[in-house]
Short mmCIF file of C-alpha atoms in Angstrom, two decimals:
data_model
loop_
_atom_site.label_atom_id
_atom_site.label_comp_id
_atom_site.label_asym_id
_atom_site.label_seq_id
_atom_site.Cartn_x
_atom_site.Cartn_y
_atom_site.Cartn_z
CA MET Z 110 82.94 51.31 85.34
CA GLN Z 111 84.55 50.48 82.02
CA ASN Z 112 81.10 49.69 80.62
CA LYS Z 113 79.79 53.11 81.67
CA ARG Z 114 82.82 54.86 80.18
CA LEU Z 115 82.26 53.10 76.85
CA GLU Z 116 78.55 54.01 76.94
CA ASN Z 117 79.47 57.62 77.75
CA THR Z 118 81.81 57.76 74.73
CA LYS Z 119 79.08 56.45 72.43
CA ARG Z 120 76.64 59.04 73.77
CA LEU Z 121 79.24 61.79 73.18
CA GLU Z 122 79.47 60.70 69.55
CA VAL Z 123 75.68 60.81 69.20
CA LEU Z 124 75.57 64.24 70.88
CA TYR Z 125 78.20 65.54 68.47
CA LYS Z 126 76.47 64.13 65.37
CA GLU Z 127 72.94 65.18 66.30
CA SER Z 128 73.32 68.37 68.32
CA HIS Z 129 76.72 69.96 67.62
CA LYS Z 130 75.38 72.60 65.23
CA TRP Z 131 72.50 73.41 67.55
CA LEU Z 132 74.85 73.72 70.56
CA LEU Z 133 77.13 76.06 68.59
CA ALA Z 134 74.19 78.19 67.44
CA ALA Z 135 72.65 78.36 70.92
CA THR Z 136 76.01 79.26 72.45
CA PHE Z 137 76.65 81.87 69.76
CA ASN Z 138 73.30 83.49 70.64
CA ILE Z 139 74.51 83.82 74.23
CA VAL Z 140 78.11 84.96 73.67
CA LYS Z 141 77.93 86.71 70.26
CA ASN Z 142 81.42 85.47 69.40
CA ARG Z 143 82.10 82.38 67.29
CA GLU Z 144 85.51 81.54 68.81
CA VAL Z 145 84.22 81.80 72.37
CA ALA Z 146 81.19 79.68 71.41
CA GLU Z 147 83.44 76.98 69.96
CA ASP Z 148 85.64 77.05 73.09
CA LEU Z 149 82.63 76.68 75.38
CA VAL Z 150 81.19 73.79 73.39
CA GLY Z 151 84.63 72.16 73.46
CA GLU Z 152 84.70 72.58 77.25
CA LEU Z 153 81.29 70.90 77.40
CA TYR Z 154 82.56 67.87 75.48
CA VAL Z 155 85.63 67.60 77.71
CA TYR Z 156 83.48 67.93 80.83
CA LEU Z 157 81.03 65.25 79.69
CA GLY Z 158 83.87 62.96 78.59
CA GLU Z 159 85.74 63.19 81.91
CA ARG Z 160 82.73 62.83 84.18
CA VAL Z 161 80.75 59.70 83.49
CA ASN Z 162 77.35 60.59 84.94
CA PRO Z 163 74.38 58.44 83.87
CA ALA Z 164 72.01 61.06 85.33
CA LEU Z 165 72.90 63.29 82.37
CA TRP Z 166 72.01 60.68 79.78
CA TRP Z 167 68.78 61.14 77.82
CA GLY Z 168 67.64 58.76 75.13
CA GLN Z 169 70.65 57.82 73.00
CA SER Z 170 72.57 61.00 73.86
CA PHE Z 171 72.79 63.51 76.69
CA ASN Z 172 70.18 65.85 78.11
CA VAL Z 173 70.50 68.75 75.67
CA MET Z 174 68.86 71.23 78.04
CA TYR Z 175 71.47 70.35 80.65
CA CYS Z 176 74.16 70.99 78.03
CA TYR Z 177 72.60 74.37 77.21
CA SER Z 178 72.46 75.33 80.90
CA PHE Z 179 76.08 74.21 81.31
CA LEU Z 180 77.20 76.43 78.42
CA LYS Z 181 75.24 79.41 79.70
CA SER Z 182 76.58 79.13 83.25
CA ARG Z 183 80.17 78.66 82.02
CA PHE Z 184 79.89 81.83 79.97
CA LEU Z 185 78.40 83.82 82.86
CA ASN Z 186 81.14 82.57 85.19
CA LYS Z 187 83.74 83.62 82.62
CA VAL Z 188 82.22 87.10 82.39
CA LYS Z 189 82.22 87.45 86.19
CA ARG Z 190 85.79 86.21 86.42
CA ASP Z 191 86.95 88.63 83.72
CA LYS Z 192 85.29 91.54 85.53
CA LYS Z 193 87.22 90.72 88.70
CA ILE Z 194 90.54 90.78 86.88
CA GLN Z 195 91.79 94.32 86.49
CA TYR Z 196 94.48 94.81 83.95
CA GLN Z 197 96.93 97.55 84.80
CA ALA Z 198 99.31 99.21 82.42
CA ASN Z 199 102.94 99.09 83.29
CA THR Z 200 103.06 102.55 84.82
CA GLU Z 201 106.54 102.17 86.27
CA SER Z 202 108.29 102.36 82.92
CA ASP Z 203 105.81 104.86 81.41
CA THR Z 204 106.43 107.70 83.84
CA PRO Z 205 109.80 109.08 84.85
CA ASP Z 206 110.75 108.96 88.50
CA ASP Z 207 110.21 112.14 90.49
CA GLU Z 208 113.33 113.75 91.82
CA TYR Z 209 113.93 113.36 95.51
CA ASP Z 210 112.78 116.47 97.35
CA ILE Z 211 115.78 117.40 99.48
CA ASP Z 212 114.26 120.71 100.59
CA SER Z 213 111.24 118.98 102.11
CA ASP Z 214 113.52 116.55 103.92
CA GLU Z 215 115.59 119.40 105.31
CA LYS Z 216 112.44 121.23 106.45
CA ILE Z 217 111.22 118.13 108.29
CA ASP Z 218 114.61 117.66 109.92
CA THR Z 219 114.80 121.32 110.94
CA ALA Z 220 111.26 121.27 112.37
CA TYR Z 221 112.01 118.10 114.33
CA ASN Z 222 115.19 119.60 115.80
CA GLN Z 223 113.36 122.83 116.71
CA VAL Z 224 110.64 120.86 118.53
CA ILE Z 225 113.20 118.89 120.52
CA GLU Z 226 115.15 122.05 121.37
CA GLU Z 227 112.03 123.92 122.47
CA LEU Z 228 110.86 120.98 124.60
CA LYS Z 229 114.27 121.02 126.33
CA ASN Z 230 113.93 124.78 126.89
CA MET Z 231 110.44 124.26 128.35
CA GLU Z 232 111.96 122.01 131.03
CA ARG Z 233 113.52 125.12 132.63
CA THR Z 234 110.20 126.96 132.87
CA LYS Z 235 106.89 126.46 134.63
CA LEU Z 236 105.85 124.31 131.62
CA TRP Z 237 108.23 121.51 132.60
CA PRO Z 238 105.43 118.97 133.34
CA ALA Z 239 103.90 119.59 129.91
CA SER Z 240 107.33 119.21 128.32
CA LYS Z 241 108.08 115.88 130.02
CA LEU Z 242 104.66 114.41 129.19
CA ALA Z 243 104.88 115.64 125.58
CA GLN Z 244 108.31 114.05 125.15
CA LEU Z 245 107.01 110.71 126.41
CA TYR Z 246 103.91 110.96 124.21
CA PHE Z 247 105.43 112.38 121.00
CA PHE Z 248 108.52 110.22 120.67
CA ASP Z 249 107.10 106.77 121.42
CA ASP Z 250 105.08 105.35 118.49
CA LYS Z 251 103.14 102.96 120.72
CA MET Z 252 102.29 105.52 123.41
CA THR Z 253 98.68 106.53 123.84
CA LEU Z 254 97.20 109.03 126.27
CA GLU Z 255 95.62 106.21 128.21
CA LYS Z 256 98.89 104.28 128.44
CA LEU Z 257 100.79 107.44 129.39
CA SER Z 258 98.32 108.21 132.18
CA ALA Z 259 98.50 104.65 133.49
CA GLU Z 260 102.32 104.59 133.53
CA ILE Z 261 102.66 107.92 135.36
CA LYS Z 262 99.56 107.28 137.49
CA ILE Z 263 97.73 110.49 136.67
CA CYS Z 264 94.25 110.96 135.24
CA LYS Z 265 93.72 111.07 131.49
CA SER Z 266 92.36 114.62 131.53
CA THR Z 267 95.56 115.87 133.18
CA SER Z 268 97.69 114.15 130.54
CA PHE Z 269 95.50 115.57 127.78
CA THR Z 270 95.60 119.09 129.22
CA GLN Z 271 99.38 119.08 129.66
CA ILE Z 272 100.05 117.75 126.15
CA LYS Z 273 97.60 120.30 124.75
CA ARG Z 274 99.47 123.04 126.63
CA ALA Z 275 102.79 121.81 125.19
CA LYS Z 276 101.38 121.76 121.63
CA LYS Z 277 99.99 125.28 122.05
CA HIS Z 278 103.36 126.54 123.27
CA LEU Z 279 105.16 124.87 120.37
CA ARG Z 280 102.74 126.42 117.83
CA GLU Z 281 103.30 129.86 119.34
CA THR Z 282 107.09 129.69 119.47
CA ILE Z 283 108.07 127.66 116.40
CA GLU Z 284 107.23 128.82 112.91
CA ASN Z 285 105.66 126.04 110.85
CA PRO Z 286 107.93 125.51 107.82
CA PHE Z 287 105.17 123.75 105.86
CA LYS Z 288 102.76 126.67 105.61
#
């Protein structure tokens, strides 16, 4: 292993002496930026120095076409990686906070209270089944029409019709504050 490492180091020296300028020029033709080209060629040298792979050796140096392919693929990977990264401006400090809309909150609270009050009033009329089903359906986040029908042991169409009747009554009696 030590022998191969020593041989690899000698081949790196030969690669640098014989092909460094060509590698820089070829990389510059790909990336169109001298600093990026130098960085990529530097990465190539580090890669070849860390990984002792006799399959990459050619003559007294390394396979130059492999080196060129390595540089090209590294650059393309960098471009792809940079496209995935989306830089966002610090928008939190750039824009002032919006004021809290108290009126909207009060409208929501008033509408909620009106719905509850009207559903309670519906219990004293012939719409009491619609009111009871609507209360179970509206005020439980996990309640679905299917689950409601299964719990009360009525068909889904009956549940749907009664809740639809309750919604229609609420639309007719309560003025929508959000219009």
